[in-house]
mmCIF file of C-alpha atoms and ligand atoms in Angstrom:
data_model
loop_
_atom_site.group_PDB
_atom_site.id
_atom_site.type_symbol
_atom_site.label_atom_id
_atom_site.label_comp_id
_atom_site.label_asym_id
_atom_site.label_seq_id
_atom_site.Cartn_x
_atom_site.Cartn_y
_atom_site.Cartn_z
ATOM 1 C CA UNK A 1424 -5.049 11.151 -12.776
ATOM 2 C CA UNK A 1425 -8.782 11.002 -11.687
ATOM 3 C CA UNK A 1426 -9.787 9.879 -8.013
ATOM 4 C CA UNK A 1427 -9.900 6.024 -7.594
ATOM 5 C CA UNK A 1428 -13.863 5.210 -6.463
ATOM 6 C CA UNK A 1429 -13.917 2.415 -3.819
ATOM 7 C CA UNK A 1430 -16.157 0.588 -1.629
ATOM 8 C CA UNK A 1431 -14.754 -0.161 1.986
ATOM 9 C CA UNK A 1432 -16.106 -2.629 3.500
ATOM 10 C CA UNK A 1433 -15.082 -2.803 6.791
ATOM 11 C CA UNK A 1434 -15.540 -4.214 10.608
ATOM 12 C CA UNK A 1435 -13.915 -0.757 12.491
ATOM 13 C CA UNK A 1436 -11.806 -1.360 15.095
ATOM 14 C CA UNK A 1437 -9.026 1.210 15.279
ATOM 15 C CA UNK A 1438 -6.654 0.746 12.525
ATOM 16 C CA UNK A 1439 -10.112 0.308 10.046
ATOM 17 C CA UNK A 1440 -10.402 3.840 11.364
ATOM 18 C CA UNK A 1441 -7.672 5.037 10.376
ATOM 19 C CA UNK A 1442 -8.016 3.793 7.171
ATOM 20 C CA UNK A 1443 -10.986 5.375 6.337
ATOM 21 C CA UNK A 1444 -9.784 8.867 7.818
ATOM 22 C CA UNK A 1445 -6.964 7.965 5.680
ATOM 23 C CA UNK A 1446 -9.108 7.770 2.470
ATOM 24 C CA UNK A 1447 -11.509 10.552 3.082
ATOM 25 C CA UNK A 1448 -8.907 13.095 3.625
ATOM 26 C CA UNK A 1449 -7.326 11.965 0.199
ATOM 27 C CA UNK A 1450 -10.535 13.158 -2.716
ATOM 28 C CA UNK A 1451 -7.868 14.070 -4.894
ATOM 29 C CA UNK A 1452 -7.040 10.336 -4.936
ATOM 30 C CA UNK A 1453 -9.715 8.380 -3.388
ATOM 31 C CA UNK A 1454 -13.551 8.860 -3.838
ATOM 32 C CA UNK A 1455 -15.549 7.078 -1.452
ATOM 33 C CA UNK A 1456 -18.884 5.566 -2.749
ATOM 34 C CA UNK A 1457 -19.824 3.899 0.062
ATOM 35 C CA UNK A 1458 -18.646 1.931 3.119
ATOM 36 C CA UNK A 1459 -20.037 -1.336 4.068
ATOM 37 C CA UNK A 1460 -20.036 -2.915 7.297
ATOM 38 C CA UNK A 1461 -19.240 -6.456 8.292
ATOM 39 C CA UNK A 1462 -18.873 -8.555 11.457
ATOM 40 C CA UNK A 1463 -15.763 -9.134 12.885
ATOM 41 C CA UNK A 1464 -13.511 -7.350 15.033
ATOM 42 C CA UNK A 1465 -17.221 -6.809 17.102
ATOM 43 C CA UNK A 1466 -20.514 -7.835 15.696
ATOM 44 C CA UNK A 1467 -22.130 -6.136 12.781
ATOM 45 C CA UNK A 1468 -24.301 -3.355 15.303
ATOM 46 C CA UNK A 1469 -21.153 -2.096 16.297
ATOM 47 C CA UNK A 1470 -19.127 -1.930 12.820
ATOM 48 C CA UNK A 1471 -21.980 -0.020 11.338
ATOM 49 C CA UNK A 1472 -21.602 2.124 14.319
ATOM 50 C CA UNK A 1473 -18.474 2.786 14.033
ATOM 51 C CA UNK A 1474 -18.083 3.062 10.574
ATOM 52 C CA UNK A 1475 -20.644 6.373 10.925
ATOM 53 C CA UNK A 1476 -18.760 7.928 14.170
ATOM 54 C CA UNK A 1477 -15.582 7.335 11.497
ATOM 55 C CA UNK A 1478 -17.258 9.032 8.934
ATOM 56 C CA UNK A 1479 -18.387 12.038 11.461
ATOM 57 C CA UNK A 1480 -14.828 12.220 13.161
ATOM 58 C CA UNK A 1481 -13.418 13.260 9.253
ATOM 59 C CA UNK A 1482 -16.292 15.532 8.828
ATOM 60 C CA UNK A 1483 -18.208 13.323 6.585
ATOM 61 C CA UNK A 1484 -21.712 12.680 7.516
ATOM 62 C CA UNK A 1485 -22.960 12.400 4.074
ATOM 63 C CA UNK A 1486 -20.543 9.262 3.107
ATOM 64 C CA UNK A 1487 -23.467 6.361 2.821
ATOM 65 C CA UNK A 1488 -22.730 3.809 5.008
ATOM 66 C CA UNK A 1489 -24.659 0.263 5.147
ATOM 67 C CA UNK A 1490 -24.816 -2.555 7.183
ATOM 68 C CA UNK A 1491 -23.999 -6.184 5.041
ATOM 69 C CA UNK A 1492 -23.868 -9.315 6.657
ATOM 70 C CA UNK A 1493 -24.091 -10.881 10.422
ATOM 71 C CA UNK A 1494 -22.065 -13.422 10.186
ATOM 72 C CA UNK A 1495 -19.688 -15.271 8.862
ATOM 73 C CA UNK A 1496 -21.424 -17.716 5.538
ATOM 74 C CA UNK A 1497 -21.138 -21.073 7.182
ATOM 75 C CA UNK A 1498 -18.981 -20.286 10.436
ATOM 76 C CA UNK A 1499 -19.374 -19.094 14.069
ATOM 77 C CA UNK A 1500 -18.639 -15.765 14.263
ATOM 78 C CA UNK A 1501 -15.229 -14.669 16.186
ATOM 79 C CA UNK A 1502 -14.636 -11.638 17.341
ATOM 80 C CA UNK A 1503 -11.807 -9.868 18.900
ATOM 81 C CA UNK A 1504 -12.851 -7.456 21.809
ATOM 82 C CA UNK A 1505 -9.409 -8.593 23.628
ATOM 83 C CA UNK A 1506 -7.809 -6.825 20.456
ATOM 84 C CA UNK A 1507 -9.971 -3.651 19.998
ATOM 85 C CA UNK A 1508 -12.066 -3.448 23.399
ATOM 86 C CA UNK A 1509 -15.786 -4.199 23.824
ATOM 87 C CA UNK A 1510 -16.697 -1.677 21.381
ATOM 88 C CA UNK A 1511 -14.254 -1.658 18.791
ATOM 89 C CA UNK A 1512 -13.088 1.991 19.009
ATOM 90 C CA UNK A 1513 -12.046 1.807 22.703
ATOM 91 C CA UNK A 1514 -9.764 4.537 23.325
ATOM 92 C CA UNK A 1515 -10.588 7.645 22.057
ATOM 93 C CA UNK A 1516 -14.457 9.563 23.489
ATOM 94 C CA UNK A 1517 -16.249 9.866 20.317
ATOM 95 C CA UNK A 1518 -20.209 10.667 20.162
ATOM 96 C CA UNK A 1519 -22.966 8.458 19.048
ATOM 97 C CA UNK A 1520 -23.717 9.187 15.511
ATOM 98 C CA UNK A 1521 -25.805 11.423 14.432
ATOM 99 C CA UNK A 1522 -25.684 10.040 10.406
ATOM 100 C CA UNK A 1523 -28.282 7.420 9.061
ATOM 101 C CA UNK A 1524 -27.399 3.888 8.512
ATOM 102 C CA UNK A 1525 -28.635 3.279 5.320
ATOM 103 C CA UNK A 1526 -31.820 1.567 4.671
ATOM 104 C CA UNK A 1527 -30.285 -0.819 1.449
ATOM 105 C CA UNK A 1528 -28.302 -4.105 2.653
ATOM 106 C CA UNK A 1529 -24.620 -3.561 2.126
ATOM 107 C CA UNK A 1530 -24.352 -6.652 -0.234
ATOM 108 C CA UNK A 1531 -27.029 -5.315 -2.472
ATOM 109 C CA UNK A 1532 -25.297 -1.873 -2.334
ATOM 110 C CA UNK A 1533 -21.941 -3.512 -3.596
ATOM 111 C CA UNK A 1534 -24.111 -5.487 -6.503
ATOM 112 C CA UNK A 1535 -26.347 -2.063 -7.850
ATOM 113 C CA UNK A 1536 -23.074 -0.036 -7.286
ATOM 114 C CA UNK A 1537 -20.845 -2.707 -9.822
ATOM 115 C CA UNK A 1538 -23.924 -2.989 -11.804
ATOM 116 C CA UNK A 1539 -24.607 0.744 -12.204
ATOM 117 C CA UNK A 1540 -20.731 2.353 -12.716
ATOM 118 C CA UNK A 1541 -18.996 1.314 -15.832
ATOM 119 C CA UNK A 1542 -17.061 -2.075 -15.574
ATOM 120 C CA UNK A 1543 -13.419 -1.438 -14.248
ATOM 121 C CA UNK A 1544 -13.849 1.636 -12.713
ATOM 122 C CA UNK A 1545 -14.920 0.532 -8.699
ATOM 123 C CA UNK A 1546 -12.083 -1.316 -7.100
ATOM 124 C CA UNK A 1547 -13.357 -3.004 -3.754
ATOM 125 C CA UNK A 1548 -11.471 -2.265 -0.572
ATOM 126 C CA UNK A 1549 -11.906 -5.238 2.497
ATOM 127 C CA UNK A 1550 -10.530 -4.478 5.889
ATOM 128 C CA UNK A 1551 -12.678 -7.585 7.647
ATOM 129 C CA UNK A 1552 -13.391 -10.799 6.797
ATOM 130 C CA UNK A 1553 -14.301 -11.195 3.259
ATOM 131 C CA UNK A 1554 -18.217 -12.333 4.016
ATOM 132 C CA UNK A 1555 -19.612 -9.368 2.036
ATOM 133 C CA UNK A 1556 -17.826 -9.555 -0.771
ATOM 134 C CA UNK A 1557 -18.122 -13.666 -1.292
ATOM 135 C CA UNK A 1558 -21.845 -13.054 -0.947
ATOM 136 C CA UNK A 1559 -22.128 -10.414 -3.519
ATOM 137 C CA UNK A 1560 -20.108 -12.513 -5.895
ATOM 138 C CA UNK A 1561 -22.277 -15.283 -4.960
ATOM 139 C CA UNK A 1562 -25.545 -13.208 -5.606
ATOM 140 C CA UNK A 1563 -24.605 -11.762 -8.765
ATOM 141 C CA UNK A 1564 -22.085 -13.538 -10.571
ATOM 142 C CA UNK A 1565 -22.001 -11.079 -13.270
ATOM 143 C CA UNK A 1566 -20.462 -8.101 -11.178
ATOM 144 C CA UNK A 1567 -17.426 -10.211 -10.512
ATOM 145 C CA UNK A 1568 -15.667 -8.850 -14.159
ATOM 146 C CA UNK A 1569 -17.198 -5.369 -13.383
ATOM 147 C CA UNK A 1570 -14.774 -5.095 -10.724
ATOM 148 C CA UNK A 1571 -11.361 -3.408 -11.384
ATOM 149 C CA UNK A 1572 -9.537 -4.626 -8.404
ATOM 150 C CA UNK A 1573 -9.547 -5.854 -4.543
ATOM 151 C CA UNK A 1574 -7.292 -4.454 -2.704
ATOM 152 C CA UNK A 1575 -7.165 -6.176 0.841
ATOM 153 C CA UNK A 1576 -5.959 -6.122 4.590
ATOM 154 C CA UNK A 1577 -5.464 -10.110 5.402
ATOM 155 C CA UNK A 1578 -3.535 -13.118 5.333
ATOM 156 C CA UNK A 1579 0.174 -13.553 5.467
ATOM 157 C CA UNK A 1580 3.098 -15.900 5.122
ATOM 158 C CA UNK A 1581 6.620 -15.299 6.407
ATOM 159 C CA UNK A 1582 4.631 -13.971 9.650
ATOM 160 C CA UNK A 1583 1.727 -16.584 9.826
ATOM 161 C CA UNK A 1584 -0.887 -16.440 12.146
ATOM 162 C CA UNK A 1585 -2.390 -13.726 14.743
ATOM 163 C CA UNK A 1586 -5.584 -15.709 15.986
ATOM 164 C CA UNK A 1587 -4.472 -18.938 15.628
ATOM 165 C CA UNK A 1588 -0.696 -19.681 14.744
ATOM 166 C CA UNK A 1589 -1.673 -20.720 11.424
ATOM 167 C CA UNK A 1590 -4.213 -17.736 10.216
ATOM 168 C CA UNK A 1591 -4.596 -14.196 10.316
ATOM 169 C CA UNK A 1592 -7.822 -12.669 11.658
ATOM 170 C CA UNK A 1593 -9.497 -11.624 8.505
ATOM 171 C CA UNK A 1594 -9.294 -14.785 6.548
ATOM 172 C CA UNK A 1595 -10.170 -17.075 9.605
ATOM 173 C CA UNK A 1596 -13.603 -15.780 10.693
ATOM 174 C CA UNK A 1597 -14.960 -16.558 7.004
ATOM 175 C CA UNK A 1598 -12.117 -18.477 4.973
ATOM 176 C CA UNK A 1599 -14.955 -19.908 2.714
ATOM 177 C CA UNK A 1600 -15.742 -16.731 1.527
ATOM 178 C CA UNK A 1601 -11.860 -15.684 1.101
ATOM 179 C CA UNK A 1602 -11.814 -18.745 -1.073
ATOM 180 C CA UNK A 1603 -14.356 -17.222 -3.410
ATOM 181 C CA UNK A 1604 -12.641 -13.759 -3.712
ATOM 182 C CA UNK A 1605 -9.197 -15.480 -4.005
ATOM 183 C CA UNK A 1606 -10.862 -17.793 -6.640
ATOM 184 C CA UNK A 1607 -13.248 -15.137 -8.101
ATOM 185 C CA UNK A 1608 -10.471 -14.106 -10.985
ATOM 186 C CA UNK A 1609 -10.491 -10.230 -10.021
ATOM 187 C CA UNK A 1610 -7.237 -8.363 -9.850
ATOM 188 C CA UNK A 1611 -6.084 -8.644 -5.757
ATOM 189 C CA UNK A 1612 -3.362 -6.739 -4.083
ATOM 190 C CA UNK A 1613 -3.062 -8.307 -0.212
ATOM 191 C CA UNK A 1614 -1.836 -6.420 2.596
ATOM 192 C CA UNK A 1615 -0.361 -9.308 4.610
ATOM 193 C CA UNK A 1616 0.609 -9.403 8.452
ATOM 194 C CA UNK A 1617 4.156 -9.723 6.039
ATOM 195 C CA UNK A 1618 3.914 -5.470 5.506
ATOM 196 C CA UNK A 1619 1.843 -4.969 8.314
ATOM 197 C CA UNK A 1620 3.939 -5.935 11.271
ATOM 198 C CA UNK A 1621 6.432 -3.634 9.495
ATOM 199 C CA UNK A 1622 3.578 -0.293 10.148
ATOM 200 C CA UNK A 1623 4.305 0.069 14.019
ATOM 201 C CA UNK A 1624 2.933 2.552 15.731
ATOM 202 C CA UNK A 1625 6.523 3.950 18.052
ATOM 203 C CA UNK A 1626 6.010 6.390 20.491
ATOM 204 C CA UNK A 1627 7.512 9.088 18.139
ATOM 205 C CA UNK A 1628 4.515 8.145 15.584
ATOM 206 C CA UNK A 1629 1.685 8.175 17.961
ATOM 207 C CA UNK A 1630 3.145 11.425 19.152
ATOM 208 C CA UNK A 1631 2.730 13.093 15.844
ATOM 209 C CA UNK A 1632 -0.495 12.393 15.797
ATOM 210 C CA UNK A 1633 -1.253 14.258 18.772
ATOM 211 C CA UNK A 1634 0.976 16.896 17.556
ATOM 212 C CA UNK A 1635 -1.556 17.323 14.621
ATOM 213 C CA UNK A 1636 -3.514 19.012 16.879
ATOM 214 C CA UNK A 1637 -7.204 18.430 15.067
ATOM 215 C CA UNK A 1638 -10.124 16.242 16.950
ATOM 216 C CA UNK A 1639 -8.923 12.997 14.608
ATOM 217 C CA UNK A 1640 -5.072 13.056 15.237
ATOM 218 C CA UNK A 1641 -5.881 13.214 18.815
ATOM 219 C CA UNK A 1642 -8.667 10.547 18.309
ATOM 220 C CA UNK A 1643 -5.979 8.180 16.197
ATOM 221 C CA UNK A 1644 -3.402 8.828 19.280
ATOM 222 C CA UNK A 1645 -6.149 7.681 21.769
ATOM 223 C CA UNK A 1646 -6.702 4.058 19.214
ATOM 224 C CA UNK A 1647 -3.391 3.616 19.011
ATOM 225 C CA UNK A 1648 -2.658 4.224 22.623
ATOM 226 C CA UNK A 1649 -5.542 1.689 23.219
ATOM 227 C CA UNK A 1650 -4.296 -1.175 21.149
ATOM 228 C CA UNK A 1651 -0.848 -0.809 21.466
ATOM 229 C CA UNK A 1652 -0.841 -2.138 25.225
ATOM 230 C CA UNK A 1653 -2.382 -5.515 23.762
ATOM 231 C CA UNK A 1654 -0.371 -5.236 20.891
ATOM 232 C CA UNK A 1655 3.735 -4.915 22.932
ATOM 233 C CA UNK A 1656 2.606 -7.511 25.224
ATOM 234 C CA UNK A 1657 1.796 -9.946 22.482
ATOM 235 C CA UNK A 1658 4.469 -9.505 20.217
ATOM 236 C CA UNK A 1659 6.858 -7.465 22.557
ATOM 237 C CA UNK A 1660 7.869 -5.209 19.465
ATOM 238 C CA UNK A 1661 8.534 -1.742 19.777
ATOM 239 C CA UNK A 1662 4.960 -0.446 18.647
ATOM 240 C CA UNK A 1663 1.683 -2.241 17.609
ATOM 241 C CA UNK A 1664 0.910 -2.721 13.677
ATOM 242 C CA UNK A 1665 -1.069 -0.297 11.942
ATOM 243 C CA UNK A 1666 -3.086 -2.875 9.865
ATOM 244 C CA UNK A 1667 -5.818 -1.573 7.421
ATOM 245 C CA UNK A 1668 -4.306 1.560 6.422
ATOM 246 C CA UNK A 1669 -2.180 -0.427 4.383
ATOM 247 C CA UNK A 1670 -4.896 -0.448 1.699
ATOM 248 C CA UNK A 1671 -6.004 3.047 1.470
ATOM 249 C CA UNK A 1672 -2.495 3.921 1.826
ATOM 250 C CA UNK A 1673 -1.759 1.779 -1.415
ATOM 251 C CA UNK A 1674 -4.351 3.902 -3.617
ATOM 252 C CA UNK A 1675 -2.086 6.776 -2.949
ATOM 253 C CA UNK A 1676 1.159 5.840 -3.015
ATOM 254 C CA UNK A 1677 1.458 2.684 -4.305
ATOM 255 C CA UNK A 1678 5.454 3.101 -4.571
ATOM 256 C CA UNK A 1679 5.748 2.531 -0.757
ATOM 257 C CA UNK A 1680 4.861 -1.269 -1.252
ATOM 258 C CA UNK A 1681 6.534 -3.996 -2.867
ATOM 259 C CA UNK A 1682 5.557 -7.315 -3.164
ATOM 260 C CA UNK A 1683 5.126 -10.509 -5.680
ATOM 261 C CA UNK A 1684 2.672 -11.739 -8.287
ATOM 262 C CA UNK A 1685 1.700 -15.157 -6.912
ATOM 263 C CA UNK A 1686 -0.954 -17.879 -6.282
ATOM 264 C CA UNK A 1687 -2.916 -17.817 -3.305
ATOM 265 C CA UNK A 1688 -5.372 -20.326 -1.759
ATOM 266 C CA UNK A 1689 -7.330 -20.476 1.481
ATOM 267 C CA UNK A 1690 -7.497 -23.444 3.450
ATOM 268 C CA UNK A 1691 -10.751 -24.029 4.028
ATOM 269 C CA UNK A 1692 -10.872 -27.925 5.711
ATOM 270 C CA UNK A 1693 -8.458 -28.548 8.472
ATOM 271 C CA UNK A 1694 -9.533 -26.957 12.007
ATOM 272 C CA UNK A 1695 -5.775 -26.806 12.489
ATOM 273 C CA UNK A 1696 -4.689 -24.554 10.021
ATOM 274 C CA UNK A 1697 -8.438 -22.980 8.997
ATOM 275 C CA UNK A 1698 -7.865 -20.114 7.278
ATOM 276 C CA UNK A 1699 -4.041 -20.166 6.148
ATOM 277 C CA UNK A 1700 -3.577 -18.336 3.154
ATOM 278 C CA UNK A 1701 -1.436 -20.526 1.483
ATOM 279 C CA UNK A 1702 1.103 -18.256 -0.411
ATOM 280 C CA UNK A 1703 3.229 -19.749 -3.255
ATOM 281 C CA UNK A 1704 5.855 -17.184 -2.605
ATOM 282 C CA UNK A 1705 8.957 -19.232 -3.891
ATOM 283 C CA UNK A 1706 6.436 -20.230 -6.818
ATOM 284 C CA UNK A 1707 6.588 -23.797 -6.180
ATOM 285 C CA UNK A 1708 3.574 -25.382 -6.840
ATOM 286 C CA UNK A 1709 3.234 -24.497 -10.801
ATOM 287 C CA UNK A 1710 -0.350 -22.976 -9.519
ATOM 288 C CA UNK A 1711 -1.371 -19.729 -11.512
ATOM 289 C CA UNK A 1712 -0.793 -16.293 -9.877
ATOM 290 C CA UNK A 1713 -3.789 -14.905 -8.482
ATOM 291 C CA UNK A 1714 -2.610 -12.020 -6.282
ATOM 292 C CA UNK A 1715 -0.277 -9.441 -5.411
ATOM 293 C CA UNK A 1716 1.044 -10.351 -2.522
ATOM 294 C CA UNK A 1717 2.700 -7.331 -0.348
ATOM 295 C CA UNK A 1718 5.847 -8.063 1.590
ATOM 296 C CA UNK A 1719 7.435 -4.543 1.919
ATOM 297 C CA UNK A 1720 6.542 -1.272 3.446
ATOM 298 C CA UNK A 1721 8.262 2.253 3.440
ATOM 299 C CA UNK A 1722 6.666 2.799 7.034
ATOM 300 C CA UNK A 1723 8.319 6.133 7.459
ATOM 301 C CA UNK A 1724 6.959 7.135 3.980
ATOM 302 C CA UNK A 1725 3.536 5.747 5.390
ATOM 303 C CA UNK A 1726 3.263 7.167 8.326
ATOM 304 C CA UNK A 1727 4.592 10.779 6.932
ATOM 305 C CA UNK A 1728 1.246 9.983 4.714
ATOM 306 C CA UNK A 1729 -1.032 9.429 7.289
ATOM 307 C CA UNK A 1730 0.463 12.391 9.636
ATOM 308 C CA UNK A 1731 -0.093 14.601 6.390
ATOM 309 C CA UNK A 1732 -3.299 13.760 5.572
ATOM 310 C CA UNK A 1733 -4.932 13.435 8.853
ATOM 311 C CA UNK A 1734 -3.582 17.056 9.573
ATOM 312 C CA UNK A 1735 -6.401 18.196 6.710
ATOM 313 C CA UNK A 1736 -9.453 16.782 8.603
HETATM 314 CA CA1 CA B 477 -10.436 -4.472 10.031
#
């Protein structure tokens, strides 16, 4: 089977981190064409920071990265700095970057990239809110059947809300633009707070990262150190969820996720719910399926993965 191509598009934070650490120590599975960055866990300067010390922490300066959009398309933006510190990647020492932003917007790089690669071979990978990819869709209608499948960290249902007690992060900073890509007609696969809250990071899987003993399992020890004192006293678990890795983790072993084929929709009016994704998981409403929507993890088999893979940076 031949590498899947992807564009991440991403607001790093921690767990984003690991998710692209994830997917660039996987070329036999995963080819990177790009990572975009979007605002949201911190604003947009400091995602397409991030995203490059990311890229340099796996040894990848030459991965393109580009910063996409400010803000959210009709919203206030909301960050999360009590989440992921005031520069996203608190935890860990990592350099300034050395690596170029790129000069090209990231929406326009998503557009030429769809528009340039065959249709259904460049499967779009969203770890932030969704602002990017509504306004590429939005730009260039036509790329929308070019694309062979989202594959997303957001929403949930059985577990609710993280920012507000209706919403998860991701789909409340920009739930109009979730309501395009849900709406858009492209293949999705959704990695809710549902299989995320099952990822925790215990103590015995933050020590094998540091038992790795390379510069990015000790830097993924340090992040999950960092977030993981927010994270117990919040939800009081016994280890704080491992979000975006989800996705990358997906394109390789897809087996460690199950999940239904349902309809979701965004709400997009009432302040008091803003941003629920509205999942038909008992298929009541007669709406048509529009997503994949993840409820299960293996999280030993997932964090074996990540253990194994990060061990090759
Ligand atoms: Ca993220």
């Amino acid at each position: 089977m031949s590498a899947r191509r992807i564009i991440i598009d991403t607001d790093p934070g921690q767990d984003d981190a690991v998710a692209i650490l994830l997917a660039l120590a996987s070329p036999e599975e995963i080819e990177v064409l790009g990572i975009t960055a979007v605002a949201g866990n911190v604003p947009l300067s400091l995602t397409a920071k991030n995203a490059r010390i990311v890229c340099e922490l796996a040894g990848r300066p030459d991965v393109k990265v580009f910063a996409g959009c400010d803000r959210p398309l009709s919203r206030r933006l909301v960050t999360a700095e009590h989440v992921h510190g005031e520069t996203g990647l608190n935890g860990p020492k990592l350099p300034d970057p050395e690596m170029p932003l790129q000069d090209r917007h990231g929406v326009d790089f998503i557009i030429e990239t769809l528009r340039a690669e065959p249709a259904g071979t460049v499967t779009l990978c969203p770890l932030g809110p969704l602002t990017n990819i509504a306004m590429a869709f939005r730009l260039a209608p036509d790329i929308i059947e070019r694309v062979q499948e989202i594959v997303l960290m957001g929403g949930a249902y059985f577990e609710v809300g993280n920012i507000t007690p209706a919403a998860e992060f991701n789909i409340y900073v920009d739930p109009q633009a979730a309501d395009i890509v849900f709406r858009a007609g492209v293949p999705i696969t959704v990695m809710s707070l549902d299989v995320t809250h099952q990822a925790l990071v215990t103590k015995e899987r933050n020590d094998a990262f540091r038992a790795i003993g390379n510069r990015a399992g000790e830097a993924v020890a340090a992040m999950t150190d960092f977030f993981e004192r927010f994270d117990l006293a919040k939800y009081g678990s016994k280890g704080a969820p491992l979000h975006d890795p989800c996705v990358t983790a997906y394109l390789i072993r897809p087996e460690l996720f199950t999940g239904r084929h349902i309809n979701v929709e965004i709400e997009t009016r009432s302040e008091l719910t803003m941003g629920m994704t509205v999942a038909d998981w008992w298929g009541v409403s007669g709406r048509e399926p529009n997503a994949m929507f993840m409820g299960t993890i293996d999280s030993d088999g997932f964090f074996a993965l990540i253990t194994e893979r990060l061990a090759r940076l």
